[in-house]
C-alpha positions in Angstrom: 8.6 5.7 -12.9 6.9 2.5 -14.0 3.7 1.2 -12.4 4.1 -1.4 -9.6 3.8 -4.9 -10.9 1.7 -7.5 -9.0 4.7 -9.9 -8.9 6.8 -7.4 -7.0 4.0 -6.9 -4.4 3.6 -10.7 -4.0 7.3 -11.1 -3.5 7.4 -8.4 -0.8 4.4 -10.0 1.0 5.9 -13.5 0.9 9.4 -12.2 2.0 7.9 -10.3 4.9 5.7 -13.3 5.8 8.8 -15.5 6.1 10.8 -12.9 8.0 7.9 -12.3 10.4 7.5 -16.0 11.1 11.2 -16.6 11.5 11.4 -13.6 13.9 8.6 -14.9 16.0 10.2 -18.4 16.1 13.6 -17.0 17.0 12.2 -14.9 19.8 10.2 -17.7 21.2 13.1 -20.1 21.0 15.3 -17.6 22.9 12.7 -17.3 25.7 11.7 -13.7 24.9 8.3 -12.3 24.4 6.9 -12.4 20.9 6.2 -9.3 18.8 2.5 -8.2 18.9 1.3 -5.2 17.0 0.0 -2.3 19.1 -3.7 -1.7 19.2 -3.4 1.7 17.4 -1.5 0.3 14.4 -4.6 -0.7 12.3 -6.1 2.8 12.8 -2.8 4.5 11.9 -2.5 2.5 8.7 -6.0 3.3 7.6 -5.4 7.0 8.3 -2.2 6.9 6.2 -4.2 5.3 3.4 -6.8 8.0 3.5 -4.1 10.7 3.4 -2.4 9.0 0.3 -5.8 8.8 -1.4 -6.7 12.4 -0.6 -3.4 13.6 -2.0 -3.8 11.7 -5.2 -7.5 12.7 -5.9 -6.8 16.3 -7.2 -4.2 14.9 -9.6 -6.8 12.4 -10.9 -9.3 15.1 -11.4 -6.7 17.2 -13.3 -5.5 14.4 -15.5 -8.9 12.9 -16.3 -11.3 15.8 -15.9 -13.8 16.5 -13.2 -17.0 14.6 -13.1 -19.1 17.8 -13.3 -17.9 18.7 -16.8 -15.7 21.7 -15.8 -12.5 22.2 -17.6 -9.3 20.5 -16.3 -6.9 22.4 -14.1 -3.2 22.1 -14.9 -1.2 19.6 -12.9 1.8 20.7 -10.9 4.3 18.0 -12.2 6.4 18.2 -9.0 3.4 17.5 -6.9 2.4 14.6 -9.1 5.8 13.0 -8.9 5.9 13.4 -5.1 2.4 11.9 -4.7 3.4 9.0 -7.1 6.5 8.3 -5.0 4.4 8.4 -1.8 1.9 6.1 -3.4 4.6 3.6 -4.4 6.1 3.8 -1.0 2.7 3.2 0.6 2.1 0.2 -1.6 5.5 -1.3 -0.6 5.0 -0.5 3.1 1.5 -2.0 3.0 2.9 -5.2 1.3 5.6 -5.5 3.9 3.3 -5.0 6.8 0.7 -7.4 5.3 3.3 -10.1 5.0 4.6 -9.4 8.5 1.1 -9.7 9.9 0.7 -12.9 8.0 3.8 -14.2 9.6 2.7 -13.2 13.1 -0.7 -14.7 12.5 0.8 -17.9 11.2 3.0 -18.2 14.2 0.1 -17.6 16.6 -2.3 -20.0 14.9 0.2 -22.9 14.6 1.1 -23.1 18.3 -0.2 -26.1 20.3 -1.2 -23.6 23.1 -4.2 -21.5 22.2 -3.1 -17.8 22.0 -5.0 -15.0 23.7 -7.9 -13.8 21.6 -6.7 -10.2 21.8 -3.4 -11.0 20.2 -5.1 -12.7 17.2 -7.4 -9.7 16.8 -4.5 -7.3 16.9 -2.8 -9.3 14.2 -5.9 -9.4 12.1 -6.3 -5.6 12.5 -2.7 -5.1 11.4 -3.3 -7.2 8.3 -6.5 -5.3 7.5 -4.9 -1.9 7.9 -1.9 -3.0 5.8 -4.2 -4.3 3.0 -6.0 -1.0 3.0 -2.7 0.9 2.8 -1.5 -1.4 0.0 -4.7 -0.9 -2.0 -4.7 2.8 -1.4 -1.1 3.1 -2.6 -1.9 1.2 -5.8 -5.0 3.2 -6.5 -3.2 6.5 -5.9 -0.3 5.4 -8.2 -2.9 4.7 -10.9 -4.4 8.2 -10.3 -1.0 9.7 -11.0 -0.5 8.0 -14.4 -1.2 9.8 -17.6 -4.4 8.8 -19.4 -3.8 7.1 -22.8 -3.3 9.5 -25.6 -4.5 9.2 -29.2 -0.9 8.8 -30.3 0.4 5.3 -30.7 3.9 6.4 -29.9 3.1 7.2 -26.2 4.0 4.8 -23.5 1.2 3.6 -21.3 1.7 3.3 -17.6 4.2 6.2 -17.3 3.8 8.3 -14.2 3.2 12.0 -14.9 6.4 13.9 -14.5 
């Protein structure tokens, strides 16, 4: 696995922003109620980010050594690949949800009628939780990469397998 590039994340965010905005416009044009995120979504996204980070931390300690100077423990390669895949999925999910929250917020703030304050705060909470999930996924993915070797033949940015 290769590390996630910033251009891919930006593309996912922008794509989800456009889809979220168009979905809101289509629902409003059809006379249906618009999509608003539930109040528990922001908390759920932050909890998912904490779980991803907590799963990646032991791998980081094993690949880069503990801070207290103790010797490194061997890394289970299957666990490292699973956590790296979870981290990449979390980064993509966070990017999609961040873009969707941006589309919802853009729709709410461009209406001539002032939206309810609660709906704006729910959308801001969704964007905040998605940004935390995105950052946690990228950091966890970084934790699962091999540290640079002394050899010049090794590839940097490879996920430990």
